[in-house]
mmCIF file of C-alpha atoms and ligand atoms in Angstrom:
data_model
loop_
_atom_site.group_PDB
_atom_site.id
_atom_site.type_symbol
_atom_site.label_atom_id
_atom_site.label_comp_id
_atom_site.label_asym_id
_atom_site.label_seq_id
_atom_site.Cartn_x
_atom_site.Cartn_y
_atom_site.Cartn_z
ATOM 1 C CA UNK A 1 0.000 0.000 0.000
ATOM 2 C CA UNK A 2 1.571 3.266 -1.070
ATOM 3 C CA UNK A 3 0.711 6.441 0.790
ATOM 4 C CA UNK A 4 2.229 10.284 0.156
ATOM 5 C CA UNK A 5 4.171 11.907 2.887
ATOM 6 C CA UNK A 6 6.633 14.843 3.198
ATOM 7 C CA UNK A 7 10.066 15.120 3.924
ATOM 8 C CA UNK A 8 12.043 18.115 4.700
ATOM 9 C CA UNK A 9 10.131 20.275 1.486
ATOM 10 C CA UNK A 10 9.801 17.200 -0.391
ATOM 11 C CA UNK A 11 6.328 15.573 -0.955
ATOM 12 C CA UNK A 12 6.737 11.916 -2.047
ATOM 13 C CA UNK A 13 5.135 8.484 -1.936
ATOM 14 C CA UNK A 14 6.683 5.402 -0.236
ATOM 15 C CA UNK A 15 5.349 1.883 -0.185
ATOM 16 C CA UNK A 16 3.919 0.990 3.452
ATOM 17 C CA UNK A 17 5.873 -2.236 4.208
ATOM 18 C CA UNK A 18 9.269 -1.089 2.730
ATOM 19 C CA UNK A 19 9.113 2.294 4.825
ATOM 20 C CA UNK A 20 8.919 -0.297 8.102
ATOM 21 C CA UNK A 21 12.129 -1.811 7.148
ATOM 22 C CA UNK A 22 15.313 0.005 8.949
ATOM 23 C CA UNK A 23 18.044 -0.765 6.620
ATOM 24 C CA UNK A 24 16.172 0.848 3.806
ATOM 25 C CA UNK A 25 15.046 4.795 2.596
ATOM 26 C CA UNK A 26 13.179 4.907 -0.918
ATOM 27 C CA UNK A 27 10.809 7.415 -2.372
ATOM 28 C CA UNK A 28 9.104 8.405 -5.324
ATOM 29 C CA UNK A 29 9.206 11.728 -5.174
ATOM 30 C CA UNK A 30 6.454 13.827 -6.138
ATOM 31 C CA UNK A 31 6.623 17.096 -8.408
ATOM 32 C CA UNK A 32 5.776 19.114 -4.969
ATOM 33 C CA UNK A 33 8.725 20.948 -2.851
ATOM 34 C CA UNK A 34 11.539 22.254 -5.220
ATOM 35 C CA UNK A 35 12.581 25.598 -6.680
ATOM 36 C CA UNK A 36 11.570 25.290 -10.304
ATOM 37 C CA UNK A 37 8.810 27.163 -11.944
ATOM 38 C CA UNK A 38 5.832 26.838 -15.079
ATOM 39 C CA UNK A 39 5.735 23.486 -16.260
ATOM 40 C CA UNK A 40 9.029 22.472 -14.109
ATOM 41 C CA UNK A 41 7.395 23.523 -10.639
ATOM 42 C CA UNK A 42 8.759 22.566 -8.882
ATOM 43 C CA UNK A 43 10.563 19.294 -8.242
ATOM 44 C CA UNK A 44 12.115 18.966 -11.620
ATOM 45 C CA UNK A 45 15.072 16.680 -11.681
ATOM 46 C CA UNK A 46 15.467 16.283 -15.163
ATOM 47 C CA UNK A 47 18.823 18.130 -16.574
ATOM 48 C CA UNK A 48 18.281 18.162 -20.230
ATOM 49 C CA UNK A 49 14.625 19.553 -20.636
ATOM 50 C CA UNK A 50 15.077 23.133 -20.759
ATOM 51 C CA UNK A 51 14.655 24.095 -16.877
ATOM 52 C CA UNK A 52 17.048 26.293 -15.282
ATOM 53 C CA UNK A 53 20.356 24.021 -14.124
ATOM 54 C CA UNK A 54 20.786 26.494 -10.891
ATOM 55 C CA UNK A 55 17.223 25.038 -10.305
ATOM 56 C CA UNK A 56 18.003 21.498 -10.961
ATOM 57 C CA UNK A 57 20.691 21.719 -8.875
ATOM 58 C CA UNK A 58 19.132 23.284 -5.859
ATOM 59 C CA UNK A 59 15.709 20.679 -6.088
ATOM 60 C CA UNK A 60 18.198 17.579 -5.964
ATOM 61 C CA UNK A 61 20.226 19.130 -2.968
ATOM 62 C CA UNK A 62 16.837 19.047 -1.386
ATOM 63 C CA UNK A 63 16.287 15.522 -1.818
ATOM 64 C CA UNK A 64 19.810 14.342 -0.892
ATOM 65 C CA UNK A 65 19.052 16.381 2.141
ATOM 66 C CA UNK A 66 15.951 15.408 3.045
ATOM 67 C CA UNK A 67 16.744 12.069 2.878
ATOM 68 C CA UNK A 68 20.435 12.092 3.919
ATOM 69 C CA UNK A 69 22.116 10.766 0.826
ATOM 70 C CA UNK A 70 25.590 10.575 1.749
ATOM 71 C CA UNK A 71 27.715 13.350 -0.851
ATOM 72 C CA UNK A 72 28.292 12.280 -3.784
ATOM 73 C CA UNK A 73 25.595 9.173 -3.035
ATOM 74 C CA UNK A 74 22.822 9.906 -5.796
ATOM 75 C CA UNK A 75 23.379 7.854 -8.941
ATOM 76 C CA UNK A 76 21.316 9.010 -12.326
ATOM 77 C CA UNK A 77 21.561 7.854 -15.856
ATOM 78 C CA UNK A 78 21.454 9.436 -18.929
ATOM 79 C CA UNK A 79 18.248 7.486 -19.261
ATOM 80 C CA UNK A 80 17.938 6.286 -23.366
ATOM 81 C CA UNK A 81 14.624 3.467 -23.384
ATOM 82 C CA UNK A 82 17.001 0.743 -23.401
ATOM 83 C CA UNK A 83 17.547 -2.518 -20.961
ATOM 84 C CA UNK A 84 21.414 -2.121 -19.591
ATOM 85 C CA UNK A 85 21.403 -2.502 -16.015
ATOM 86 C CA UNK A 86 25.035 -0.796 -14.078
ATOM 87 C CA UNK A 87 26.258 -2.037 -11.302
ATOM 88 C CA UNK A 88 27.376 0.002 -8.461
ATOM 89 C CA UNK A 89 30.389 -2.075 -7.043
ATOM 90 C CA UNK A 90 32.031 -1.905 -3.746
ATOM 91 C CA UNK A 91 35.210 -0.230 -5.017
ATOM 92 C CA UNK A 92 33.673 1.978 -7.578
ATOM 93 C CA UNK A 93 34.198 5.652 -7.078
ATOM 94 C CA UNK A 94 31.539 8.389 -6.221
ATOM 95 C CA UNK A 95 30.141 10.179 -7.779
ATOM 96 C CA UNK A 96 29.631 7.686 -10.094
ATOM 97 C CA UNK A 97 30.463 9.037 -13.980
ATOM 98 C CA UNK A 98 27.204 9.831 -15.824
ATOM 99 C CA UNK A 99 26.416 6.429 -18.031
ATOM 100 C CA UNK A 100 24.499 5.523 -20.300
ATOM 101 C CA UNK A 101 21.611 3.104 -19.083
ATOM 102 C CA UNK A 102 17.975 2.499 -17.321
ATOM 103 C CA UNK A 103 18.741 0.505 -14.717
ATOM 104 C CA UNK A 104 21.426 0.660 -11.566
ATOM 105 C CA UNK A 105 21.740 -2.671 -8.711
ATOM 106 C CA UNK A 106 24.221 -2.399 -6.026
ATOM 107 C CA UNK A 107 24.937 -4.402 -2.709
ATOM 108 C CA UNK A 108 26.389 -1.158 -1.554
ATOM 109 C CA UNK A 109 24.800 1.284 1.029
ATOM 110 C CA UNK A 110 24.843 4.832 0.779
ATOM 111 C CA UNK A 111 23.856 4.932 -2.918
ATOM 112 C CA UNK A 112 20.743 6.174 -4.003
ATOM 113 C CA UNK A 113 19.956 4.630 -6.649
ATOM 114 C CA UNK A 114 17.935 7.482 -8.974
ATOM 115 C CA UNK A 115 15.505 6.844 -11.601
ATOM 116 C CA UNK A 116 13.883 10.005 -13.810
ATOM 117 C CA UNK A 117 10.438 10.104 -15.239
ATOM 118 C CA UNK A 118 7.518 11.883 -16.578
ATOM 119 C CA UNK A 119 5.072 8.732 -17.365
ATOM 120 C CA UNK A 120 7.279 6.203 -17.820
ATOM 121 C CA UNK A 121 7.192 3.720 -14.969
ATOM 122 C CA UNK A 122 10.244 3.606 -12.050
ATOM 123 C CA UNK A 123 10.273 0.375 -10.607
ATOM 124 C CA UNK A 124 12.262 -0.098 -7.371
ATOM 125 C CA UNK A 125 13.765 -3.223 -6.532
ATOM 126 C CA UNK A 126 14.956 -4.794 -2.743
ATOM 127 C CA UNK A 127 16.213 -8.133 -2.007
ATOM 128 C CA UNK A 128 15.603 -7.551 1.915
ATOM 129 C CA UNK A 129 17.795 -11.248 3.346
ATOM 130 C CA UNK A 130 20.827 -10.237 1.486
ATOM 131 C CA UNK A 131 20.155 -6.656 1.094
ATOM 132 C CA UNK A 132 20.801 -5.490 -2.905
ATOM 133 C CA UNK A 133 18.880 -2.869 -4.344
ATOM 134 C CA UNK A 134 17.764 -2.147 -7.994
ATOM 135 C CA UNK A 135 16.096 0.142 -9.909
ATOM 136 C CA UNK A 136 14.633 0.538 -13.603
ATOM 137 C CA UNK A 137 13.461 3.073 -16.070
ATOM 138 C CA UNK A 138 10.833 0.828 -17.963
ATOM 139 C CA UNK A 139 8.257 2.980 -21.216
ATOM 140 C CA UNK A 140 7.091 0.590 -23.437
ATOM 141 C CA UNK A 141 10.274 0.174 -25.134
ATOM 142 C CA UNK A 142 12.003 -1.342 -21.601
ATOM 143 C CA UNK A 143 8.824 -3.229 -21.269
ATOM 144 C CA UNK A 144 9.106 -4.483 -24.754
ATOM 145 C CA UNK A 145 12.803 -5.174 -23.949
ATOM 146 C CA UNK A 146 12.208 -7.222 -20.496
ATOM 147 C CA UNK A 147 14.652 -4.922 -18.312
ATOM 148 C CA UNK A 148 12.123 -5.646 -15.341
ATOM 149 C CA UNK A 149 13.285 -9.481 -15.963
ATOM 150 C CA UNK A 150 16.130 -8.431 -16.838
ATOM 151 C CA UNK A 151 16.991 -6.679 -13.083
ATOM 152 C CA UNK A 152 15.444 -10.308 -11.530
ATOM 153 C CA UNK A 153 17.841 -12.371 -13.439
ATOM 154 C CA UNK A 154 20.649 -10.299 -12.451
ATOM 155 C CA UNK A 155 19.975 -10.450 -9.080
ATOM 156 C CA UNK A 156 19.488 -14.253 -8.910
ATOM 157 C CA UNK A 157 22.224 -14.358 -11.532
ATOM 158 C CA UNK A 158 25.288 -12.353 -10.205
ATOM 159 C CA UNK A 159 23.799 -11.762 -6.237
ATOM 160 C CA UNK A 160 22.439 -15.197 -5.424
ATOM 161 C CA UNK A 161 18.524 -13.817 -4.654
ATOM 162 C CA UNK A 162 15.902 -16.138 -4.194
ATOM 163 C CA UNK A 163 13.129 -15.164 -5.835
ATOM 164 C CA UNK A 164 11.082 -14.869 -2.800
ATOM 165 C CA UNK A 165 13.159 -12.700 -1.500
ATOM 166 C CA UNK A 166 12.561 -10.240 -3.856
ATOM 167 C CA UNK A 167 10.139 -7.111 -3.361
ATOM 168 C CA UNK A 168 9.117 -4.683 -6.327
ATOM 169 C CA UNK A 169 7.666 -1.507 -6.185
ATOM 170 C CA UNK A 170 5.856 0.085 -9.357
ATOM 171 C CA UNK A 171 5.518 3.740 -9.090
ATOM 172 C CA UNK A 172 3.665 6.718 -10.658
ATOM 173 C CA UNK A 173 3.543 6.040 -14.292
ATOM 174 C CA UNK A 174 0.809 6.831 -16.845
ATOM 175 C CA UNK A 175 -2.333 4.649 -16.485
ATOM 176 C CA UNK A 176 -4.493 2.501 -18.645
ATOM 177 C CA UNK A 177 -6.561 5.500 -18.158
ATOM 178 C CA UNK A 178 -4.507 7.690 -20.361
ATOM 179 C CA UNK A 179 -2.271 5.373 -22.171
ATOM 180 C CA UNK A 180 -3.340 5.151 -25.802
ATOM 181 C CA UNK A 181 -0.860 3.873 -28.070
ATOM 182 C CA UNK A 182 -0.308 2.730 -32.130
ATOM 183 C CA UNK A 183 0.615 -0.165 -33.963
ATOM 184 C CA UNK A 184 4.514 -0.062 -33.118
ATOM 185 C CA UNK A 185 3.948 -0.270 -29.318
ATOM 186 C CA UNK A 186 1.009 -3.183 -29.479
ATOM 187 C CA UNK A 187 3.210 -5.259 -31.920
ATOM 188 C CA UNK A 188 6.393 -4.745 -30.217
ATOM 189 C CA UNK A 189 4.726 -6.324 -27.041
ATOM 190 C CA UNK A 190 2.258 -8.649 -28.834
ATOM 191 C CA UNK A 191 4.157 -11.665 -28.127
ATOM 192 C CA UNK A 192 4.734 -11.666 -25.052
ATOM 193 C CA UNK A 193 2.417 -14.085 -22.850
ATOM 194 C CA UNK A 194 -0.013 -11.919 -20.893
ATOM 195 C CA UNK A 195 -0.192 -9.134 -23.652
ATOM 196 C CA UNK A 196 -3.954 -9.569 -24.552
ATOM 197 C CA UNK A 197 -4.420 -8.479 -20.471
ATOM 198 C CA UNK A 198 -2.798 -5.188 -21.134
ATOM 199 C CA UNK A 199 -4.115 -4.035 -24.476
ATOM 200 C CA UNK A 200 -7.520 -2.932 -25.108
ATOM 201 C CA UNK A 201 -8.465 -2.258 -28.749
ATOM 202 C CA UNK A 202 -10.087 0.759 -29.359
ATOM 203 C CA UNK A 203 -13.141 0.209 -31.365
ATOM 204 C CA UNK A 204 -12.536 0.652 -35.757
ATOM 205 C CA UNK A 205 -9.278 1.943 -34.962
ATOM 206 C CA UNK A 206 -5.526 0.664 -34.728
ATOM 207 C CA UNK A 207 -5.107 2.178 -31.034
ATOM 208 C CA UNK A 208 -4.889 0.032 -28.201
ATOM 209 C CA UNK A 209 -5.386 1.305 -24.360
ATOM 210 C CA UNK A 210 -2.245 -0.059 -22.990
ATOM 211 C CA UNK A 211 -1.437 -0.801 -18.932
ATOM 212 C CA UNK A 212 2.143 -0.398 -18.592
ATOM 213 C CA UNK A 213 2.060 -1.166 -14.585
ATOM 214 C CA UNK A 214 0.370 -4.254 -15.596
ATOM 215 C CA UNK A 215 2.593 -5.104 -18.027
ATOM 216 C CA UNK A 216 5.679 -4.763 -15.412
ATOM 217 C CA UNK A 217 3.551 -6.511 -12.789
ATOM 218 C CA UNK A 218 3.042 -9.449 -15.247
ATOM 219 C CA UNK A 219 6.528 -9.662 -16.397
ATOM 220 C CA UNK A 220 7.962 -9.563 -12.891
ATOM 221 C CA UNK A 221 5.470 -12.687 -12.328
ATOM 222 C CA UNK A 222 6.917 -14.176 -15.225
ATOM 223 C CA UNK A 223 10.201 -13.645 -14.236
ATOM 224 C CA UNK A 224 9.504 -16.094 -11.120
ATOM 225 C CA UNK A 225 8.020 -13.140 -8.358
ATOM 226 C CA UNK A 226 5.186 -13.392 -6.242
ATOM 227 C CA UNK A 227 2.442 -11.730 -6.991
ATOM 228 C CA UNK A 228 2.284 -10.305 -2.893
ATOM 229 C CA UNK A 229 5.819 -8.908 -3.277
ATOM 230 C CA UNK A 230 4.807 -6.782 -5.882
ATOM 231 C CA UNK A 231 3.222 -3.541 -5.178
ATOM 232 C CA UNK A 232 1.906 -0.983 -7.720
ATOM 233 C CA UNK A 233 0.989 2.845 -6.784
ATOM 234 C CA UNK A 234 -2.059 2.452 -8.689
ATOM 235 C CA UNK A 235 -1.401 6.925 -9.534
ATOM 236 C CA UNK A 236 -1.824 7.707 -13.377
ATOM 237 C CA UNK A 237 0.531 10.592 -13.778
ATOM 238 C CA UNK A 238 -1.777 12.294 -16.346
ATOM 239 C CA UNK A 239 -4.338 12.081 -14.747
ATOM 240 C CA UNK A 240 -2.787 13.462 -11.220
ATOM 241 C CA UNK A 241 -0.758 16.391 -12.958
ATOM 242 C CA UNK A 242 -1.253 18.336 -10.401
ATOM 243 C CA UNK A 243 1.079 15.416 -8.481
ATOM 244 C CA UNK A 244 3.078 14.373 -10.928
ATOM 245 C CA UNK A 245 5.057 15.694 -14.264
ATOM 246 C CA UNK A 246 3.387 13.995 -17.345
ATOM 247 C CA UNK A 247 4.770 13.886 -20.707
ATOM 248 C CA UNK A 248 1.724 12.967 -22.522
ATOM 249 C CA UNK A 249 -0.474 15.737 -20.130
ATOM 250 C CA UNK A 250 1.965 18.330 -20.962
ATOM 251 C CA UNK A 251 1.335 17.847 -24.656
ATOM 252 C CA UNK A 252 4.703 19.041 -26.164
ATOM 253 C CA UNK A 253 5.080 21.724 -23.763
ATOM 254 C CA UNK A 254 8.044 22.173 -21.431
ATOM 255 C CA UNK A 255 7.674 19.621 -18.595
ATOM 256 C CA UNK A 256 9.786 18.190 -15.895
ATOM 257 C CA UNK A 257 10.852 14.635 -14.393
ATOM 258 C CA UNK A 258 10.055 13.587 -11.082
ATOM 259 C CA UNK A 259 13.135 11.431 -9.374
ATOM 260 C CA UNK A 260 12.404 8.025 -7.699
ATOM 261 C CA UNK A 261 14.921 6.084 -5.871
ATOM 262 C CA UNK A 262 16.086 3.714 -3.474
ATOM 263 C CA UNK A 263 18.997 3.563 -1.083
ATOM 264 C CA UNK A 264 20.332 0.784 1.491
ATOM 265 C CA UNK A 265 21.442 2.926 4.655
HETATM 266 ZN ZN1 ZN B 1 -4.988 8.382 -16.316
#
């Protein structure tokens, strides 16, 4: 169950059960409490969509504050729709150089591991017995790719998880409400097992009504998780623009990216 609290000036959402557990700090951060203004106001995180970088700047101090990311803790990508997954290693230097990726899993604490988005879904990964975290930047294309699998076979693959072990969290994304897409997007996910659950055709017309937090949630159970260890915020971003940035809401115009992450004190 996800609920929206405030830290410091930041207003963000955490999953219930997760917030209980002492080793762990992860948020999806609202588009409430920064500096920015017009479509950017106020939390904008994103660096490359036209918003002032002094304002950036002073928004993500306020997070790393608020929730006492150690300096030089907070680890972004320069996010692209693909499925590479970076480790964070023991013995890897902070801050960590700007890479290329949508995805970040460490065994290390003190890294805050940062996913950016504005309808695209952030899903947060913890293995709680041997205490890894992930992360992932999943639109359609990272759907279509798997990097949700992707992050479970890694950690079962290179940290030894059991699957049972394993609890996702799907945040803020845009909903099945909102989500109409084409041709490209339906086909590109057609074959995949569950995809007549998360399309719905739109009558005499090649659009489809597509639920990307389904989607995740069904490739995640694919992937070998329980259904009870994964928890979706159920918040359509287009629908709660006054919440959250949205891409598709914004229409073209100048919008910003709301930061979700996940940390192991
Ligand atoms: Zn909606």
């Amino acid at each position: 169950m996800f609920r929206t609290v405030k830290k410091g000036t930041v207003e963000y959402l955490e999953e219930k059960k997760l917030a209980g557990v002492d080793f762990l700090t992860h948020a999806f951060c609202t588009r409430h409490g920064g500096a920015s203004r017009g479509g950017f106001s106020s939390l904008n995180v994103g660096d490359m969509v036209g918003d002032q970088k002094e304002n950036v700047e002073d928004n993500l101090a306020r997070i790393k504050s608020a929730f006492a990311v150690p300096e030089g803790g907070l680890v972004m990508a320069r996010q692209v729709h693909g499925d590479r997954i970076v480790e964070i290693g023991e013995n890897d230097t902070l801050p960590f150089p700007l890479t290329q990726c949508d995805g970040f899993v460490t065994g290390r604490s003190g890294v805050a591991l940062g996913i950016k988005t504005a309808d695209c879904v952030p899903i947060l990964f913890v293995d709680s017995r041997l205490r890894v975290a992930g992360a992932v930047h999943a639109g359609w294309r990272g759907t279509a790719l798997g990097i949700a699998a992707k992050m479970v076979g890694i950690l079962c693959g290179r940290f030894s998880s059991r699957r049972e072990d394993i609890t996702a969290l799907i945040g803020p994304a845009i909903g099945p409400c909102c989500y109409e897409v084409d041709a490209p997007v339906h086909d590109a996910l057609a074959a995949c097992p569950w995809a007549a659950d998360v399309f719905r055709k739109q009558r005499g017309r090649e659009r489809w009504m597509f639920d990307l937090w389904g989607a995740n949630r069904l490739q995640l159970i694919e992937a070998g998780l329980s259904g009870g260890n994964i928890f979706t915020a159920d918040r359509c971003t287009a629908c709660n623009r006054d919440q959250f940035f949205s891409h598709r809401a914004a229409q073209g115009k100048d919008e910003g990216r709301q930061l979700s992450f996940i940390m192991m004190r």
